[in-house]
Amino acid sequence: MEEQKEQLAVAMPRIGDAAPEFKAVTTQGDINFPSDYKGNWVILFSHPADFTPVCTSEFMTFASMEEQFARANCKLVGLSVDGLYSHIAWLRTIKDKIEYRGMKDVEVKFPLIEDITMEVAKKYGMIQPNEDTTKAVRAVFFIDPKGIIRTIIYYPLSLGRNFDELYRVLLALKTSDEFGVATPADWRPGDDVIISPAGSCGSAQNRMEGKKGDMDCKDWFFCTKKINEDDIMKKVLKK
Ligand code: BEZ
């Protein structure tokens, strides 16, 4: 068992790395990743197994939000270490039979990767052997239009993801890129954003002497400014 765990403990990609490349069979045909997605944001996410309840609730939620993510130029790609026919049967069952929290007749149109060999799951550190040696954890990789990993979130098998949070992360990453700002705790579009800290003693002094332009400074290192929600959404949707 320990030896098996060691074999599964591969180097994991990190924030700022190029997304590892792979070719895969999916429920929407073959894909070359990430090259097929150049110019788009992508959320690559794994789930432990088909025909399981938490995963079913997650897939129904993500599929229901697919258009919302698409409007922000973001495509979704799922993965589990099950085979293609299991994936197809599960997605058919979801559409035909499962009604959950007002969602029904839900068609999962985004690709679901088959990864029986665990090749992709291992490349992305989705198998975390002390959690489970045969199932992927709930990993979420946000990959930007240049193919760079920008955020990674992991959840254990028992914990369903918060998809509003995943959407918030996407908007925050795009807002940082578009406006050159950072986003504070619990930020949502329309809330004040953070200006980078003063880079010199002179600008720190200016900030404390009131020469702050449109900034609101709590101290020389902590300044915020307003960007209204419409301006943010105009920039971050469809780009
Ligand atoms: C689920 O999706 O329900 C699940 C999958 C694997 C382990 C525990 C729960």
PDB file of C-alpha atoms and ligand atoms in Angstrom:
ATOM      1  CA  MET A   1       0.000   0.000   0.000  1.00  0.00           C
ATOM      2  CA  GLU A   2       2.740   2.478   0.965  1.00  0.00           C
ATOM      3  CA  GLU A   3       4.603   1.647  -2.256  1.00  0.00           C
ATOM      4  CA  GLN A   4       1.435   2.220  -4.288  1.00  0.00           C
ATOM      5  CA  LYS A   5       0.936   5.565  -2.554  1.00  0.00           C
ATOM      6  CA  GLU A   6       4.497   6.598  -3.368  1.00  0.00           C
ATOM      7  CA  GLN A   7       3.977   5.801  -7.058  1.00  0.00           C
ATOM      8  CA  LEU A   8       0.872   7.964  -7.094  1.00  0.00           C
ATOM      9  CA  ALA A   9       2.567  10.863  -5.337  1.00  0.00           C
ATOM     10  CA  VAL A  10       3.730  12.729  -8.444  1.00  0.00           C
ATOM     11  CA  ALA A  11       4.878  16.319  -8.804  1.00  0.00           C
ATOM     12  CA  MET A  12       1.830  18.552  -8.865  1.00  0.00           C
ATOM     13  CA  PRO A  13       1.423  21.535 -11.158  1.00  0.00           C
ATOM     14  CA  ARG A  14       1.464  24.870  -9.404  1.00  0.00           C
ATOM     15  CA  ILE A  15      -0.041  28.307  -9.885  1.00  0.00           C
ATOM     16  CA  GLY A  16       1.913  30.080 -12.648  1.00  0.00           C
ATOM     17  CA  ASP A  17       2.916  26.821 -14.400  1.00  0.00           C
ATOM     18  CA  ALA A  18       1.907  26.053 -17.973  1.00  0.00           C
ATOM     19  CA  ALA A  19      -1.014  23.609 -17.862  1.00  0.00           C
ATOM     20  CA  PRO A  20       0.376  20.098 -18.528  1.00  0.00           C
ATOM     21  CA  GLU A  21      -0.502  18.906 -22.033  1.00  0.00           C
ATOM     22  CA  PHE A  22      -2.530  15.791 -22.801  1.00  0.00           C
ATOM     23  CA  LYS A  23      -4.746  14.202 -25.425  1.00  0.00           C
ATOM     24  CA  ALA A  24      -7.946  12.612 -24.194  1.00  0.00           C
ATOM     25  CA  VAL A  25     -11.159  10.891 -25.175  1.00  0.00           C
ATOM     26  CA  THR A  26     -14.223  12.713 -23.851  1.00  0.00           C
ATOM     27  CA  THR A  27     -18.012  12.562 -24.022  1.00  0.00           C
ATOM     28  CA  GLN A  28     -17.776  15.333 -26.660  1.00  0.00           C
ATOM     29  CA  GLY A  29     -15.034  13.727 -28.782  1.00  0.00           C
ATOM     30  CA  ASP A  30     -11.240  13.809 -28.583  1.00  0.00           C
ATOM     31  CA  ILE A  31      -9.473  16.853 -27.187  1.00  0.00           C
ATOM     32  CA  ASN A  32      -5.929  18.222 -27.168  1.00  0.00           C
ATOM     33  CA  PHE A  33      -5.438  20.077 -23.950  1.00  0.00           C
ATOM     34  CA  PRO A  34      -4.799  22.967 -23.505  1.00  0.00           C
ATOM     35  CA  SER A  35      -4.198  23.864 -27.168  1.00  0.00           C
ATOM     36  CA  ASP A  36      -7.868  23.376 -28.173  1.00  0.00           C
ATOM     37  CA  TYR A  37      -8.772  26.010 -25.592  1.00  0.00           C
ATOM     38  CA  LYS A  38      -6.271  28.723 -26.501  1.00  0.00           C
ATOM     39  CA  GLY A  39      -7.931  32.128 -26.255  1.00  0.00           C
ATOM     40  CA  ASN A  40     -10.467  30.881 -23.697  1.00  0.00           C
ATOM     41  CA  TRP A  41     -10.391  30.520 -19.966  1.00  0.00           C
ATOM     42  CA  VAL A  42     -10.931  26.901 -18.940  1.00  0.00           C
ATOM     43  CA  ILE A  43     -11.935  25.290 -15.690  1.00  0.00           C
ATOM     44  CA  LEU A  44     -10.544  21.743 -15.648  1.00  0.00           C
ATOM     45  CA  PHE A  45     -12.059  19.854 -12.741  1.00  0.00           C
ATOM     46  CA  SER A  46     -12.028  16.293 -11.475  1.00  0.00           C
ATOM     47  CA  HIS A  47     -14.613  14.286  -9.589  1.00  0.00           C
ATOM     48  CA  PRO A  48     -14.218  10.961  -7.767  1.00  0.00           C
ATOM     49  CA  ALA A  49     -16.643   8.712  -9.635  1.00  0.00           C
ATOM     50  CA  ASP A  50     -19.680   8.515 -11.900  1.00  0.00           C
ATOM     51  CA  PHE A  51     -23.020   7.445 -10.392  1.00  0.00           C
ATOM     52  CA  THR A  52     -22.271   8.971  -6.992  1.00  0.00           C
ATOM     53  CA  PRO A  53     -24.551  11.493  -5.292  1.00  0.00           C
ATOM     54  CA  VAL A  54     -22.244  14.414  -4.486  1.00  0.00           C
ATOM     55  CA  CYS A  55     -20.763  14.278  -8.003  1.00  0.00           C
ATOM     56  CA  THR A  56     -24.256  14.153  -9.511  1.00  0.00           C
ATOM     57  CA  SER A  57     -25.292  17.263  -7.587  1.00  0.00           C
ATOM     58  CA  GLU A  58     -22.112  18.993  -8.763  1.00  0.00           C
ATOM     59  CA  PHE A  59     -22.546  18.073 -12.412  1.00  0.00           C
ATOM     60  CA  MET A  60     -26.148  19.242 -12.438  1.00  0.00           C
ATOM     61  CA  THR A  61     -25.116  22.550 -10.868  1.00  0.00           C
ATOM     62  CA  PHE A  62     -22.154  23.120 -13.193  1.00  0.00           C
ATOM     63  CA  ALA A  63     -24.175  22.161 -16.287  1.00  0.00           C
ATOM     64  CA  SER A  64     -26.918  24.592 -15.222  1.00  0.00           C
ATOM     65  CA  MET A  65     -24.314  27.362 -14.991  1.00  0.00           C
ATOM     66  CA  GLU A  66     -22.459  26.499 -18.205  1.00  0.00           C
ATOM     67  CA  GLU A  67     -23.914  29.452 -20.155  1.00  0.00           C
ATOM     68  CA  GLN A  68     -23.029  31.840 -17.329  1.00  0.00           C
ATOM     69  CA  PHE A  69     -19.402  30.673 -17.502  1.00  0.00           C
ATOM     70  CA  ALA A  70     -19.477  30.804 -21.328  1.00  0.00           C
ATOM     71  CA  ARG A  71     -20.534  34.474 -21.191  1.00  0.00           C
ATOM     72  CA  ALA A  72     -17.315  35.079 -19.247  1.00  0.00           C
ATOM     73  CA  ASN A  73     -15.397  33.279 -22.036  1.00  0.00           C
ATOM     74  CA  CYS A  74     -14.803  30.239 -19.853  1.00  0.00           C
ATOM     75  CA  LYS A  75     -15.222  26.619 -20.926  1.00  0.00           C
ATOM     76  CA  LEU A  76     -15.684  23.690 -18.575  1.00  0.00           C
ATOM     77  CA  VAL A  77     -13.902  20.326 -18.812  1.00  0.00           C
ATOM     78  CA  GLY A  78     -14.558  17.499 -16.336  1.00  0.00           C
ATOM     79  CA  LEU A  79     -12.585  14.352 -15.577  1.00  0.00           C
ATOM     80  CA  SER A  80     -12.879  11.151 -13.604  1.00  0.00           C
ATOM     81  CA  VAL A  81     -10.990   7.891 -13.745  1.00  0.00           C
ATOM     82  CA  ASP A  82     -14.098   6.108 -15.066  1.00  0.00           C
ATOM     83  CA  GLY A  83     -14.473   4.942 -18.676  1.00  0.00           C
ATOM     84  CA  LEU A  84     -16.318   6.609 -21.541  1.00  0.00           C
ATOM     85  CA  TYR A  85     -19.364   4.303 -21.476  1.00  0.00           C
ATOM     86  CA  SER A  86     -19.817   4.833 -17.753  1.00  0.00           C
ATOM     87  CA  HIS A  87     -19.655   8.589 -18.355  1.00  0.00           C
ATOM     88  CA  ILE A  88     -22.233   8.388 -21.143  1.00  0.00           C
ATOM     89  CA  ALA A  89     -24.590   6.210 -19.085  1.00  0.00           C
ATOM     90  CA  TRP A  90     -24.282   8.497 -16.062  1.00  0.00           C
ATOM     91  CA  LEU A  91     -24.921  11.694 -18.049  1.00  0.00           C
ATOM     92  CA  ARG A  92     -27.951  10.033 -19.706  1.00  0.00           C
ATOM     93  CA  THR A  93     -29.291   9.057 -16.282  1.00  0.00           C
ATOM     94  CA  ILE A  94     -28.826  12.611 -15.007  1.00  0.00           C
ATOM     95  CA  LYS A  95     -30.775  13.995 -17.973  1.00  0.00           C
ATOM     96  CA  ASP A  96     -33.534  11.399 -18.003  1.00  0.00           C
ATOM     97  CA  LYS A  97     -34.141  10.656 -14.339  1.00  0.00           C
ATOM     98  CA  ILE A  98     -32.624  13.019 -11.801  1.00  0.00           C
ATOM     99  CA  GLU A  99     -34.492  15.963 -10.385  1.00  0.00           C
ATOM    100  CA  TYR A 100     -32.627  17.888  -7.719  1.00  0.00           C
ATOM    101  CA  ARG A 101     -33.215  21.318  -6.157  1.00  0.00           C
ATOM    102  CA  GLY A 102     -35.374  22.531  -9.017  1.00  0.00           C
ATOM    103  CA  MET A 103     -32.956  21.251 -11.679  1.00  0.00           C
ATOM    104  CA  LYS A 104     -34.262  18.603 -14.043  1.00  0.00           C
ATOM    105  CA  ASP A 105     -33.724  17.467 -17.635  1.00  0.00           C
ATOM    106  CA  VAL A 106     -30.149  18.719 -17.247  1.00  0.00           C
ATOM    107  CA  GLU A 107     -27.937  18.024 -20.224  1.00  0.00           C
ATOM    108  CA  VAL A 108     -24.190  18.054 -19.574  1.00  0.00           C
ATOM    109  CA  LYS A 109     -22.838  19.546 -22.794  1.00  0.00           C
ATOM    110  CA  PHE A 110     -19.253  20.135 -21.695  1.00  0.00           C
ATOM    111  CA  PRO A 111     -16.671  17.345 -22.219  1.00  0.00           C
ATOM    112  CA  LEU A 112     -16.105  14.740 -19.537  1.00  0.00           C
ATOM    113  CA  ILE A 113     -12.696  13.066 -19.928  1.00  0.00           C
ATOM    114  CA  GLU A 114     -12.296   9.307 -19.527  1.00  0.00           C
ATOM    115  CA  ASP A 115      -9.111   8.597 -17.637  1.00  0.00           C
ATOM    116  CA  ILE A 116      -9.058   4.925 -16.749  1.00  0.00           C
ATOM    117  CA  THR A 117      -5.258   4.872 -16.863  1.00  0.00           C
ATOM    118  CA  MET A 118      -5.151   7.905 -14.508  1.00  0.00           C
ATOM    119  CA  GLU A 119      -2.622   9.478 -16.853  1.00  0.00           C
ATOM    120  CA  VAL A 120      -4.217  12.911 -16.755  1.00  0.00           C
ATOM    121  CA  ALA A 121      -5.253  12.683 -13.101  1.00  0.00           C
ATOM    122  CA  LYS A 122      -1.659  11.904 -12.109  1.00  0.00           C
ATOM    123  CA  LYS A 123      -0.264  14.736 -14.255  1.00  0.00           C
ATOM    124  CA  TYR A 124      -2.503  17.198 -12.452  1.00  0.00           C
ATOM    125  CA  GLY A 125      -2.065  15.795  -8.933  1.00  0.00           C
ATOM    126  CA  MET A 126      -5.735  14.858  -8.802  1.00  0.00           C
ATOM    127  CA  ILE A 127      -4.987  11.499  -7.156  1.00  0.00           C
ATOM    128  CA  GLN A 128      -4.113  12.248  -3.571  1.00  0.00           C
ATOM    129  CA  PRO A 129      -3.268   8.817  -2.154  1.00  0.00           C
ATOM    130  CA  ASN A 130      -3.866   9.562   1.506  1.00  0.00           C
ATOM    131  CA  GLU A 131      -7.424  10.591   0.586  1.00  0.00           C
ATOM    132  CA  ASP A 132      -8.032   7.769  -1.924  1.00  0.00           C
ATOM    133  CA  THR A 133      -5.718   5.703  -4.150  1.00  0.00           C
ATOM    134  CA  THR A 134      -8.278   4.889  -6.845  1.00  0.00           C
ATOM    135  CA  LYS A 135     -10.399   8.030  -7.135  1.00  0.00           C
ATOM    136  CA  ALA A 136      -9.581  11.622  -8.049  1.00  0.00           C
ATOM    137  CA  VAL A 137     -10.245  14.247  -5.403  1.00  0.00           C
ATOM    138  CA  ARG A 138     -12.388  17.253  -6.340  1.00  0.00           C
ATOM    139  CA  ALA A 139      -9.690  19.409  -7.954  1.00  0.00           C
ATOM    140  CA  VAL A 140     -10.374  22.665  -9.797  1.00  0.00           C
ATOM    141  CA  PHE A 141      -7.799  24.267 -12.115  1.00  0.00           C
ATOM    142  CA  PHE A 142      -8.434  27.748 -13.565  1.00  0.00           C
ATOM    143  CA  ILE A 143      -6.378  28.060 -16.747  1.00  0.00           C
ATOM    144  CA  ASP A 144      -6.074  31.365 -18.583  1.00  0.00           C
ATOM    145  CA  PRO A 145      -6.245  31.996 -22.363  1.00  0.00           C
ATOM    146  CA  LYS A 146      -2.460  31.556 -22.610  1.00  0.00           C
ATOM    147  CA  GLY A 147      -2.605  28.120 -20.979  1.00  0.00           C
ATOM    148  CA  ILE A 148      -1.228  29.210 -17.594  1.00  0.00           C
ATOM    149  CA  ILE A 149      -2.644  27.801 -14.352  1.00  0.00           C
ATOM    150  CA  ARG A 150      -3.944  30.739 -12.342  1.00  0.00           C
ATOM    151  CA  THR A 151      -5.771  29.173  -9.400  1.00  0.00           C
ATOM    152  CA  ILE A 152      -5.995  25.662  -7.962  1.00  0.00           C
ATOM    153  CA  ILE A 153      -8.588  24.543  -5.417  1.00  0.00           C
ATOM    154  CA  TYR A 154      -8.869  21.058  -3.934  1.00  0.00           C
ATOM    155  CA  TYR A 155     -11.787  19.574  -2.029  1.00  0.00           C
ATOM    156  CA  PRO A 156     -11.982  16.126  -0.436  1.00  0.00           C
ATOM    157  CA  LEU A 157     -14.333  13.403  -1.656  1.00  0.00           C
ATOM    158  CA  SER A 158     -17.060  14.180   0.864  1.00  0.00           C
ATOM    159  CA  LEU A 159     -17.354  17.920   0.132  1.00  0.00           C
ATOM    160  CA  GLY A 160     -19.348  19.289  -2.803  1.00  0.00           C
ATOM    161  CA  ARG A 161     -17.957  22.454  -4.354  1.00  0.00           C
ATOM    162  CA  ASN A 162     -19.523  25.925  -4.147  1.00  0.00           C
ATOM    163  CA  PHE A 163     -20.039  26.916  -7.776  1.00  0.00           C
ATOM    164  CA  ASP A 164     -20.867  30.539  -6.984  1.00  0.00           C
ATOM    165  CA  GLU A 165     -17.383  30.715  -5.464  1.00  0.00           C
ATOM    166  CA  LEU A 166     -15.838  29.214  -8.618  1.00  0.00           C
ATOM    167  CA  TYR A 167     -17.603  31.895 -10.686  1.00  0.00           C
ATOM    168  CA  ARG A 168     -16.440  34.587  -8.236  1.00  0.00           C
ATOM    169  CA  VAL A 169     -12.832  33.359  -8.583  1.00  0.00           C
ATOM    170  CA  LEU A 170     -13.072  33.559 -12.382  1.00  0.00           C
ATOM    171  CA  LEU A 171     -14.419  37.132 -12.283  1.00  0.00           C
ATOM    172  CA  ALA A 172     -11.793  38.173  -9.726  1.00  0.00           C
ATOM    173  CA  LEU A 173      -8.927  36.758 -11.832  1.00  0.00           C
ATOM    174  CA  LYS A 174     -10.225  38.537 -14.924  1.00  0.00           C
ATOM    175  CA  THR A 175     -10.767  41.795 -13.012  1.00  0.00           C
ATOM    176  CA  SER A 176      -7.169  41.672 -11.730  1.00  0.00           C
ATOM    177  CA  ASP A 177      -5.904  41.177 -15.283  1.00  0.00           C
ATOM    178  CA  GLU A 178      -8.101  43.845 -16.873  1.00  0.00           C
ATOM    179  CA  PHE A 179      -7.700  46.590 -14.274  1.00  0.00           C
ATOM    180  CA  GLY A 180      -4.282  45.793 -12.746  1.00  0.00           C
ATOM    181  CA  VAL A 181      -5.746  45.529  -9.243  1.00  0.00           C
ATOM    182  CA  ALA A 182      -6.088  42.926  -6.499  1.00  0.00           C
ATOM    183  CA  THR A 183      -9.340  41.866  -4.862  1.00  0.00           C
ATOM    184  CA  PRO A 184      -9.892  41.805  -1.092  1.00  0.00           C
ATOM    185  CA  ALA A 185     -11.541  39.196   1.102  1.00  0.00           C
ATOM    186  CA  ASP A 186     -14.999  38.172  -0.071  1.00  0.00           C
ATOM    187  CA  TRP A 187     -14.809  40.583  -3.038  1.00  0.00           C
ATOM    188  CA  ARG A 188     -17.636  40.618  -5.532  1.00  0.00           C
ATOM    189  CA  PRO A 189     -17.981  42.804  -8.661  1.00  0.00           C
ATOM    190  CA  GLY A 190     -18.905  46.316  -7.551  1.00  0.00           C
ATOM    191  CA  ASP A 191     -16.989  46.108  -4.249  1.00  0.00           C
ATOM    192  CA  ASP A 192     -13.864  48.237  -3.830  1.00  0.00           C
ATOM    193  CA  VAL A 193     -10.647  46.768  -5.260  1.00  0.00           C
ATOM    194  CA  ILE A 194      -7.105  46.971  -3.878  1.00  0.00           C
ATOM    195  CA  ILE A 195      -4.381  49.122  -5.447  1.00  0.00           C
ATOM    196  CA  SER A 196      -0.857  47.710  -5.421  1.00  0.00           C
ATOM    197  CA  PRO A 197       1.145  48.862  -2.390  1.00  0.00           C
ATOM    198  CA  ALA A 198       3.238  52.029  -2.656  1.00  0.00           C
ATOM    199  CA  GLY A 199       6.499  51.093  -4.380  1.00  0.00           C
ATOM    200  CA  SER A 200       8.634  53.909  -3.026  1.00  0.00           C
ATOM    201  CA  CYS A 201       8.972  56.008   0.104  1.00  0.00           C
ATOM    202  CA  GLY A 202       7.830  59.011  -1.994  1.00  0.00           C
ATOM    203  CA  SER A 203       4.554  57.443  -3.089  1.00  0.00           C
ATOM    204  CA  ALA A 204       3.964  56.115   0.431  1.00  0.00           C
ATOM    205  CA  GLN A 205       4.379  59.680   1.695  1.00  0.00           C
ATOM    206  CA  ASN A 206       2.039  61.044  -1.017  1.00  0.00           C
ATOM    207  CA  ARG A 207      -0.594  58.521  -0.079  1.00  0.00           C
ATOM    208  CA  MET A 208      -0.420  59.621   3.539  1.00  0.00           C
ATOM    209  CA  GLU A 209      -0.476  63.337   2.646  1.00  0.00           C
ATOM    210  CA  GLY A 210      -3.752  63.101   0.825  1.00  0.00           C
ATOM    211  CA  LYS A 211      -2.375  63.021  -2.779  1.00  0.00           C
ATOM    212  CA  LYS A 212      -4.355  59.932  -3.481  1.00  0.00           C
ATOM    213  CA  GLY A 213      -6.437  60.634  -6.584  1.00  0.00           C
ATOM    214  CA  ASP A 214      -9.382  58.244  -6.598  1.00  0.00           C
ATOM    215  CA  MET A 215      -7.893  56.075  -3.858  1.00  0.00           C
ATOM    216  CA  ASP A 216      -9.122  55.596  -0.329  1.00  0.00           C
ATOM    217  CA  CYS A 217      -6.084  54.811   1.855  1.00  0.00           C
ATOM    218  CA  LYS A 218      -6.441  53.110   5.223  1.00  0.00           C
ATOM    219  CA  ASP A 219      -2.643  53.345   5.527  1.00  0.00           C
ATOM    220  CA  TRP A 220       0.243  53.777   3.055  1.00  0.00           C
ATOM    221  CA  PHE A 221       0.183  50.072   2.141  1.00  0.00           C
ATOM    222  CA  PHE A 222      -3.585  49.563   2.061  1.00  0.00           C
ATOM    223  CA  CYS A 223      -5.427  51.626  -0.548  1.00  0.00           C
ATOM    224  CA  THR A 224      -8.662  50.799  -2.320  1.00  0.00           C
ATOM    225  CA  LYS A 225     -10.634  52.340  -5.160  1.00  0.00           C
ATOM    226  CA  LYS A 226     -14.067  51.941  -6.656  1.00  0.00           C
ATOM    227  CA  ILE A 227     -14.751  50.305  -9.986  1.00  0.00           C
ATOM    228  CA  ASN A 228     -18.430  50.033 -10.645  1.00  0.00           C
ATOM    229  CA  GLU A 229     -19.963  46.702 -11.423  1.00  0.00           C
ATOM    230  CA  ASP A 230     -21.047  47.634 -14.953  1.00  0.00           C
ATOM    231  CA  ASP A 231     -17.493  48.654 -15.901  1.00  0.00           C
ATOM    232  CA  ILE A 232     -16.183  45.370 -14.564  1.00  0.00           C
ATOM    233  CA  MET A 233     -18.786  43.220 -16.260  1.00  0.00           C
ATOM    234  CA  LYS A 234     -18.312  45.035 -19.588  1.00  0.00           C
ATOM    235  CA  LYS A 235     -14.623  44.072 -19.517  1.00  0.00           C
ATOM    236  CA  VAL A 236     -14.748  40.597 -18.060  1.00  0.00           C
ATOM    237  CA  LEU A 237     -17.657  39.181 -20.013  1.00  0.00           C
ATOM    238  CA  LYS A 238     -16.705  37.713 -23.407  1.00  0.00           C
ATOM    239  CA  LYS A 239     -12.982  38.301 -23.238  1.00  0.00           C
TER     240      LYS A 239
HETATM  241  C1  BEZ B   1     -20.062  11.252  -4.097  1.00  0.00           C
HETATM  242  O1  BEZ B   1     -19.885  11.883  -5.127  1.00  0.00           O
HETATM  243  O2  BEZ B   1     -21.150  11.147  -3.550  1.00  0.00           O
HETATM  244  C2  BEZ B   1     -18.901  10.572  -3.457  1.00  0.00           C
HETATM  245  C3  BEZ B   1     -17.893  10.031  -4.239  1.00  0.00           C
HETATM  246  C4  BEZ B   1     -16.837   9.396  -3.630  1.00  0.00           C
HETATM  247  C5  BEZ B   1     -16.750   9.322  -2.252  1.00  0.00           C
HETATM  248  C6  BEZ B   1     -17.748   9.904  -1.466  1.00  0.00           C
HETATM  249  C7  BEZ B   1     -18.826  10.536  -2.074  1.00  0.00           C
END
